[in-house]
Amino acid sequence: MSGLYIHIPFCASRCIYCGFYSTITPKKAIGTGEVGNGAPYLIDRYTDAICKEMELQKGYIVNKAIANEENSKLKTIYLGGGTPSQLSFRNLQQIFHQITTVYGEILDDYYSMEVTLECNPDDVTDDFASEISELPINRISMGVQTFSNDRLRFIKRRHNAEEIGMAVRRLRNIGIQNISIDLMFGFPQENLDDWKKDIDKALALNIEHISAYSLMYEEGTPLFHLLECGKVKEIDEESYRKMYEELTNRLTNAGFEQYEISNFARIIEGRSTSPYRSRHNSSYWNDTAYLGIGASAHSYNRTSRQWNVSDLKVYIDAIEKGKLPAEKEIIDENTHYNDMITTALRTTEGINTSILPSKLRKYILKAAQPHIKANLLKIDDNHLHLTRNGIFVSDSIMSDLMFV
Ligand code: SF4
């Protein structure tokens, strides 16, 4: 199994906390498909470039590294960003047409695949919903973040709380049965009651999946600048901890399975694991090969990792000349092990120690001992995983298990 990720680096505006690579969606000259000086519209040029990159990278997924897998078919497609819902229907049609053309041989049928589109709630109009119903998209991931209009304004999101519910209704109306939302907690001055209200509003949407992250102050972002100038204050560690605890308690009590530190999927009775786990994101944690297309996209095939340049113009110019603007890193045994510490250990299943080379298996079992004794790690059936207490200190545990 492998996944295809396509990065759409356009956003209608920039949120103050965001460290992802994206640029403001350029406007078309009125009544034309072009910008004012007659140059092709940037989004159309970018769409052409990612379609061309798919051809250039055709051999990446089916290669020696994964040729022996039982099933080397493409199982998941994820259009992320940026804001993929900023693309026109024509752009999206072109992308899916190209996926079918280039990867037809290794494509599972779209119905059995997980095909996700990231959306902003305010982009999900009736027209948008009706257009995407004609595409093979069966999962929507929406950047909700909070239901508080004050907090949404503070982080400079474009949507308001009312638009979130409307977007979910519109998506249900076109038959989308797998909806995920992103939530954020730990805003300056947010208290536990505010956070409880956000969780309850999220649950009231009756959706299938929730990802929840604490607000990060990434260097270089406007939010980081506000912190440095003393205009905002981070909430304290204890409050973060209580909010995270509230999240896991409320969601598990409401019938969600926590299958990764920040991810929760609705449980279906009689199924041992939720069918709503993000299959695409799970591939990042489960050491599955994936191909990333587009500016700043990363690819991984177990023996190497490569990443495209994070510059729209450089990316498009190179691809138009038939060159891949990517850097590559060969992954040796130790790097592979360290990657597993920061990915597989995030999941409830943890790291399968039985597949590690003997040197690294001995190393991890020894390094894990103090944490096992402290009830922060547990080993079940050769799988080393975080306990509930361990999740709160996962960063320091991961750093202790790294092979240096
Ligand atoms: S919409 Fe998403 S990608 Fe765009 S600026 Fe906001 S957080 Fe970043």
Coordinates of C-alpha atoms and ligand atoms in Angstrom, one line a residue:
M1 CA 0.0 0.0 0.0
S2 CA 1.2 3.5 -0.7
G3 CA -0.1 7.1 -0.6
L4 CA -0.1 10.1 -2.9
Y5 CA 0.0 13.5 -1.4
I6 CA -0.5 16.7 -3.5
H7 CA 0.4 20.0 -2.0
I8 CA -1.7 23.1 -2.9
P9 CA 0.2 26.1 -1.6
F10 CA -2.5 28.7 -1.9
C11 CA -4.5 30.4 0.9
A12 CA -6.9 33.2 0.7
S13 CA -5.2 34.8 3.6
R14 CA -2.4 33.7 6.1
C15 CA -3.3 32.6 9.6
I16 CA -1.0 34.1 12.2
Y17 CA 0.3 30.8 13.6
C18 CA 1.0 29.0 10.3
G19 CA 4.4 27.7 9.4
F20 CA 3.3 25.7 6.3
Y21 CA 4.5 26.6 2.9
S22 CA 1.7 28.6 1.1
T23 CA 1.2 31.9 -0.6
I24 CA -1.9 34.2 -0.9
T25 CA -4.2 33.0 -3.7
P26 CA -3.5 35.2 -6.7
K27 CA -6.6 37.0 -8.2
K28 CA -7.6 36.5 -11.8
A29 CA -8.0 39.5 -14.0
I30 CA -11.8 40.0 -14.3
G31 CA -13.4 38.1 -17.1
T32 CA -10.3 36.3 -18.2
G33 CA -8.4 33.2 -17.4
E34 CA -5.2 35.2 -17.2
V35 CA -3.5 37.8 -15.0
G36 CA -3.5 41.4 -16.2
N37 CA -0.4 41.2 -18.3
G38 CA -1.6 38.2 -20.3
A39 CA 0.6 35.7 -18.4
P40 CA -1.2 32.4 -17.6
Y41 CA -3.0 32.5 -14.3
L42 CA -0.6 31.2 -11.6
I43 CA -2.9 28.6 -10.2
D44 CA -3.5 27.1 -13.7
R45 CA 0.3 27.1 -14.3
Y46 CA 0.8 25.4 -10.9
T47 CA -1.9 22.8 -11.7
D48 CA -0.2 22.1 -15.1
A49 CA 3.1 21.7 -13.2
I50 CA 1.9 19.2 -10.6
C51 CA 0.3 17.2 -13.4
K52 CA 3.7 17.2 -15.2
E53 CA 5.4 16.2 -12.0
M54 CA 3.2 13.2 -11.6
E55 CA 4.6 12.0 -15.0
L56 CA 8.2 12.8 -14.0
Q57 CA 7.7 10.8 -10.7
K58 CA 5.7 8.0 -12.2
G59 CA 8.2 5.3 -11.2
Y60 CA 8.7 6.5 -7.6
I61 CA 6.0 4.4 -5.8
V62 CA 6.5 1.2 -7.7
N63 CA 10.2 0.7 -7.2
K64 CA 12.5 -1.9 -5.8
A65 CA 12.0 -0.9 -2.2
I66 CA 8.4 -1.8 -2.1
A67 CA 8.1 -4.2 -5.0
N68 CA 8.0 -7.2 -2.7
E69 CA 5.0 -5.9 -0.8
E70 CA 1.9 -7.9 -1.0
N71 CA 0.0 -5.0 -2.3
S72 CA 1.9 -2.1 -3.9
K73 CA -1.2 -0.3 -5.1
L74 CA -2.0 3.3 -4.4
K75 CA -4.5 3.2 -1.6
T76 CA -4.8 6.8 -0.5
I77 CA -4.8 10.3 -2.1
Y78 CA -4.6 13.4 0.0
L79 CA -4.9 17.0 -1.4
G80 CA -3.5 19.2 1.4
G81 CA -2.1 22.6 1.8
G82 CA -2.3 25.5 1.9
T83 CA -6.0 25.4 1.0
P84 CA -6.9 22.9 -1.8
S85 CA -10.5 24.3 -1.7
Q86 CA -9.1 27.4 -3.3
L87 CA -8.7 25.5 -6.5
S88 CA -11.4 25.8 -9.2
F89 CA -13.4 22.8 -10.2
R90 CA -11.5 22.8 -13.5
N91 CA -8.2 22.6 -11.7
L92 CA -9.5 19.7 -9.5
Q93 CA -10.9 17.8 -12.5
Q94 CA -7.5 18.2 -14.3
I95 CA -5.7 16.8 -11.2
F96 CA -7.9 13.7 -10.9
H97 CA -7.8 13.1 -14.6
Q98 CA -4.1 13.1 -14.5
I99 CA -4.0 10.8 -11.5
T100 CA -6.1 8.3 -13.4
T101 CA -4.0 8.6 -16.5
V102 CA -0.6 8.4 -14.9
Y103 CA -1.2 6.0 -12.0
G104 CA -4.1 3.9 -13.6
E105 CA -2.0 0.7 -13.3
I106 CA -1.4 1.0 -9.6
L107 CA -4.6 2.7 -8.6
D108 CA -7.0 0.8 -6.5
D109 CA -10.6 1.6 -7.5
Y110 CA -11.5 5.0 -6.2
Y111 CA -14.4 3.6 -4.1
S112 CA -12.1 1.4 -2.0
M113 CA -9.5 4.2 -1.7
E114 CA -9.4 7.0 0.8
V115 CA -9.4 10.3 -1.1
T116 CA -9.2 13.3 1.1
L117 CA -9.6 17.0 0.3
E118 CA -8.6 19.6 2.8
C119 CA -11.1 22.5 2.9
N120 CA -11.7 25.7 4.7
P121 CA -15.3 25.9 6.0
D122 CA -16.0 29.2 4.2
D123 CA -15.0 27.7 0.9
V124 CA -17.7 25.0 1.2
T125 CA -20.5 26.8 -0.6
D126 CA -23.5 25.0 -2.2
D127 CA -21.8 25.3 -5.6
F128 CA -18.4 24.0 -4.3
A129 CA -20.2 21.0 -2.6
S130 CA -22.1 20.2 -5.8
E131 CA -18.9 20.4 -7.9
I132 CA -16.8 18.1 -5.6
S133 CA -19.6 15.6 -5.6
E134 CA -18.6 14.9 -9.2
L135 CA -15.1 14.0 -8.2
P136 CA -13.9 10.8 -6.5
I137 CA -13.4 12.6 -3.1
N138 CA -14.8 10.6 -0.2
R139 CA -13.2 12.3 2.8
I140 CA -13.0 15.9 3.8
S141 CA -10.6 17.4 6.4
M142 CA -11.7 20.8 7.5
G143 CA -9.5 23.4 9.3
V144 CA -12.0 24.4 12.0
Q145 CA -9.6 25.2 14.9
T146 CA -12.2 26.7 17.3
F147 CA -15.9 27.7 17.4
S148 CA -15.1 31.0 19.1
N149 CA -15.4 33.9 16.7
D150 CA -13.1 35.9 18.9
R151 CA -10.4 33.3 18.8
L152 CA -11.0 32.7 15.0
R153 CA -10.5 36.5 14.5
F154 CA -7.4 36.5 16.6
I155 CA -5.7 33.8 14.6
K156 CA -7.0 35.4 11.4
R157 CA -9.0 32.5 10.1
R158 CA -11.5 33.6 7.4
H159 CA -14.5 31.6 8.6
N160 CA -16.9 32.1 11.5
A161 CA -18.5 29.5 13.8
E162 CA -21.8 29.5 11.9
E163 CA -20.0 28.5 8.6
I164 CA -18.6 25.4 10.2
G165 CA -22.1 23.8 10.7
M166 CA -23.2 24.9 7.3
A167 CA -20.2 23.3 5.7
V168 CA -20.8 20.0 7.4
R169 CA -24.5 20.0 6.4
R170 CA -23.6 20.7 2.7
L171 CA -21.0 17.9 2.7
R172 CA -23.5 15.5 4.2
N173 CA -26.0 16.5 1.5
I174 CA -23.7 15.4 -1.2
G175 CA -23.1 12.1 0.6
I176 CA -19.7 12.6 2.2
Q177 CA -19.7 10.1 5.1
N178 CA -16.2 10.7 6.4
I179 CA -15.5 14.2 7.8
S180 CA -12.6 15.2 9.9
I181 CA -12.0 18.5 11.6
D182 CA -8.8 20.1 13.0
L183 CA -9.1 21.7 16.4
M184 CA -6.7 23.8 18.4
F185 CA -6.3 24.4 22.1
G186 CA -4.1 26.5 24.3
F187 CA -4.9 29.9 22.9
P188 CA -3.7 32.9 25.0
Q189 CA -6.3 33.4 27.8
E190 CA -8.3 30.4 26.8
N191 CA -9.5 28.5 29.9
L192 CA -10.6 25.0 30.5
D193 CA -14.3 25.9 30.2
D194 CA -13.7 27.6 26.8
W195 CA -12.0 24.4 25.6
K196 CA -14.8 22.1 26.9
K197 CA -17.3 24.2 24.9
D198 CA -15.2 23.8 21.8
I199 CA -15.0 20.0 22.2
D200 CA -18.7 19.8 22.8
K201 CA -19.5 21.8 19.7
A202 CA -17.2 19.6 17.7
L203 CA -19.0 16.5 19.0
A204 CA -22.4 18.0 18.2
L205 CA -21.3 18.1 14.5
N206 CA -21.5 14.2 14.7
I207 CA -18.4 13.8 12.5
E208 CA -16.2 10.8 12.1
H209 CA -12.7 12.1 13.0
I210 CA -11.0 14.8 15.1
S211 CA -7.4 16.0 15.1
A212 CA -6.5 18.3 17.9
Y213 CA -3.2 20.2 18.4
S214 CA -2.0 22.7 20.9
L215 CA -1.4 26.2 19.4
M216 CA 2.3 26.3 18.5
Y217 CA 4.4 29.4 18.5
E218 CA 6.6 28.7 15.4
E219 CA 9.6 31.0 14.8
G220 CA 9.0 33.3 11.9
T221 CA 5.2 33.4 12.3
P222 CA 3.3 36.6 13.3
L223 CA 2.1 34.8 16.4
F224 CA 5.7 34.2 17.4
H225 CA 6.4 37.9 16.9
L226 CA 3.5 38.8 19.2
L227 CA 4.9 36.4 21.8
E228 CA 8.3 38.0 21.6
C229 CA 7.0 41.5 21.9
G230 CA 5.0 40.4 25.0
K231 CA 1.7 41.1 23.4
V232 CA 0.4 37.6 24.0
K233 CA 1.3 35.1 26.7
E234 CA 1.5 31.3 26.4
I235 CA -0.7 29.4 28.8
D236 CA 1.2 27.4 31.4
E237 CA 2.2 23.7 31.1
E238 CA -0.4 22.6 33.7
S239 CA -3.3 24.2 31.7
Y240 CA -2.1 22.5 28.5
R241 CA -2.0 19.2 30.4
K242 CA -5.5 19.7 31.7
M243 CA -6.8 20.6 28.3
Y244 CA -5.3 17.6 26.7
E245 CA -6.7 15.4 29.4
E246 CA -10.1 16.9 28.9
L247 CA -9.8 16.2 25.2
T248 CA -8.9 12.5 25.5
N249 CA -11.5 11.9 28.3
R250 CA -14.4 13.7 26.5
L251 CA -13.7 12.2 23.1
T252 CA -13.2 8.6 24.4
N253 CA -16.4 8.9 26.4
A254 CA -18.2 10.1 23.3
G255 CA -17.2 6.9 21.4
F256 CA -13.9 8.0 19.8
E257 CA -10.8 5.8 19.6
Q258 CA -7.5 7.7 20.3
Y259 CA -5.3 6.0 17.7
E260 CA -2.5 8.6 17.7
I261 CA -1.4 11.3 20.1
S262 CA -3.5 14.0 18.4
N263 CA -6.0 11.9 16.4
F264 CA -9.3 10.4 17.3
A265 CA -11.7 8.3 15.1
R266 CA -15.3 7.3 15.8
I267 CA -15.6 3.7 16.9
I268 CA -18.1 1.4 15.1
E269 CA -19.5 -1.4 17.2
G270 CA -18.1 -4.8 16.4
R271 CA -15.0 -3.4 14.8
S272 CA -11.7 -3.7 16.6
T273 CA -10.3 -0.5 15.1
S274 CA -12.2 2.4 13.8
P275 CA -12.8 2.5 10.0
Y276 CA -12.4 6.2 10.2
R277 CA -8.8 6.3 11.2
S278 CA -7.0 8.5 8.6
R279 CA -5.5 5.8 6.4
H280 CA -3.3 8.4 4.6
N281 CA -1.8 10.0 7.7
S282 CA -1.4 6.5 9.2
S283 CA 0.9 5.7 6.4
Y284 CA 3.3 8.4 7.7
W285 CA 3.3 6.7 11.1
N286 CA 3.4 3.1 9.8
D287 CA 6.5 3.4 7.6
T288 CA 4.5 3.2 4.4
A289 CA 5.9 4.6 1.2
Y290 CA 4.3 7.8 -0.2
L291 CA 4.8 10.2 -3.0
G292 CA 4.5 13.9 -2.5
I293 CA 3.8 16.1 -5.5
G294 CA 4.0 19.9 -5.6
A295 CA 6.1 22.7 -4.1
S296 CA 7.5 21.7 -0.7
A297 CA 6.0 18.2 -0.8
H298 CA 8.0 15.3 0.7
S299 CA 8.3 11.7 -0.6
Y300 CA 9.5 8.6 1.2
N301 CA 10.2 5.1 -0.1
R302 CA 12.0 3.5 2.9
T303 CA 15.4 3.8 1.3
S304 CA 15.3 7.5 0.7
R305 CA 13.4 10.7 1.4
Q306 CA 13.1 13.6 -0.9
W307 CA 11.6 17.0 -0.7
N308 CA 10.7 19.6 -3.4
V309 CA 11.8 23.2 -3.2
S310 CA 9.5 25.4 -1.1
D311 CA 9.3 28.2 -3.7
L312 CA 6.4 28.3 -6.1
K313 CA 8.3 30.1 -8.9
V314 CA 11.4 27.9 -8.7
Y315 CA 9.2 24.8 -8.6
I316 CA 7.1 25.7 -11.6
D317 CA 10.1 26.9 -13.7
A318 CA 12.0 23.7 -13.0
I319 CA 9.1 21.4 -13.7
E320 CA 8.3 23.2 -16.9
K321 CA 11.8 22.4 -18.0
G322 CA 11.3 18.8 -17.1
K323 CA 13.5 18.9 -14.0
L324 CA 12.6 17.8 -10.5
P325 CA 13.6 20.6 -8.0
A326 CA 14.2 18.2 -5.2
E327 CA 16.8 17.3 -2.6
K328 CA 17.3 13.7 -1.5
E329 CA 18.5 12.0 1.6
I330 CA 19.5 8.3 1.7
I331 CA 18.0 6.7 4.8
D332 CA 20.4 4.3 6.6
E333 CA 19.4 1.9 9.3
N334 CA 19.9 4.3 12.2
T335 CA 18.0 7.1 10.5
H336 CA 15.2 4.7 9.8
Y337 CA 15.1 3.7 13.4
N338 CA 15.1 7.3 14.6
D339 CA 12.3 8.1 12.2
M340 CA 10.2 5.3 13.6
I341 CA 10.7 6.7 17.1
T342 CA 9.1 10.0 16.1
T343 CA 6.3 8.4 14.0
A344 CA 5.3 4.9 15.1
L345 CA 5.6 5.7 18.8
R346 CA 2.9 8.3 18.3
T347 CA 0.4 5.6 17.6
T348 CA -1.5 3.4 20.0
E349 CA 0.1 0.3 18.4
G350 CA 3.6 1.7 18.9
I351 CA 6.8 0.3 17.5
N352 CA 7.0 -3.3 16.4
T353 CA 10.3 -4.2 18.0
S354 CA 10.4 -7.6 16.4
I355 CA 11.1 -6.1 13.0
L356 CA 14.1 -4.0 14.2
P357 CA 17.6 -5.2 13.4
S358 CA 19.0 -7.0 16.4
K359 CA 21.4 -4.2 17.4
L360 CA 18.5 -1.7 17.5
R361 CA 16.1 -4.0 19.2
K362 CA 18.6 -4.5 22.0
Y363 CA 19.2 -0.8 22.1
I364 CA 15.5 0.2 22.3
L365 CA 14.6 -2.4 24.9
K366 CA 17.4 -1.2 27.1
A367 CA 16.6 2.5 26.7
A368 CA 12.9 1.9 27.3
Q369 CA 13.4 0.1 30.6
P370 CA 13.4 3.1 33.0
H371 CA 10.2 4.4 31.2
I372 CA 8.6 0.9 31.4
K373 CA 9.3 0.9 35.1
A374 CA 7.8 4.4 35.5
N375 CA 4.7 3.2 33.6
L376 CA 5.3 5.7 30.8
L377 CA 6.0 2.9 28.2
K378 CA 4.5 -0.5 27.9
I379 CA 5.4 -3.5 25.8
D380 CA 2.6 -5.8 24.5
D381 CA 3.2 -8.5 22.0
N382 CA 6.6 -7.0 21.0
H383 CA 5.0 -3.6 20.4
L384 CA 6.4 -0.8 22.5
H385 CA 3.9 1.9 23.0
L386 CA 3.2 5.0 25.2
T387 CA 0.9 4.6 28.2
R388 CA -1.6 7.3 29.0
N389 CA 0.9 8.9 31.4
G390 CA 3.7 8.6 28.8
I391 CA 1.7 10.6 26.2
F392 CA 2.1 13.7 28.3
V393 CA 5.9 13.4 28.2
S394 CA 6.2 11.8 24.8
D395 CA 8.8 14.3 23.5
S396 CA 11.3 13.5 26.2
I397 CA 10.7 9.8 25.9
M398 CA 11.3 10.0 22.2
S399 CA 14.5 11.9 22.7
D400 CA 15.7 9.2 25.2
L401 CA 15.0 6.4 22.7
M402 CA 16.8 8.1 19.8
F403 CA 19.9 6.2 18.6
V404 CA 22.8 8.7 18.6
Ligands
SF4_1 S1 -5.4 28.1 5.9 FE1 -4.0 26.5 6.7 S2 -2.2 26.5 5.4 FE2 -3.3 28.5 5.0 S3 -2.4 29.9 6.3 FE3 -4.1 29.1 7.5 S4 -3.3 27.3 8.6 FE4 -1.8 27.9 7.0

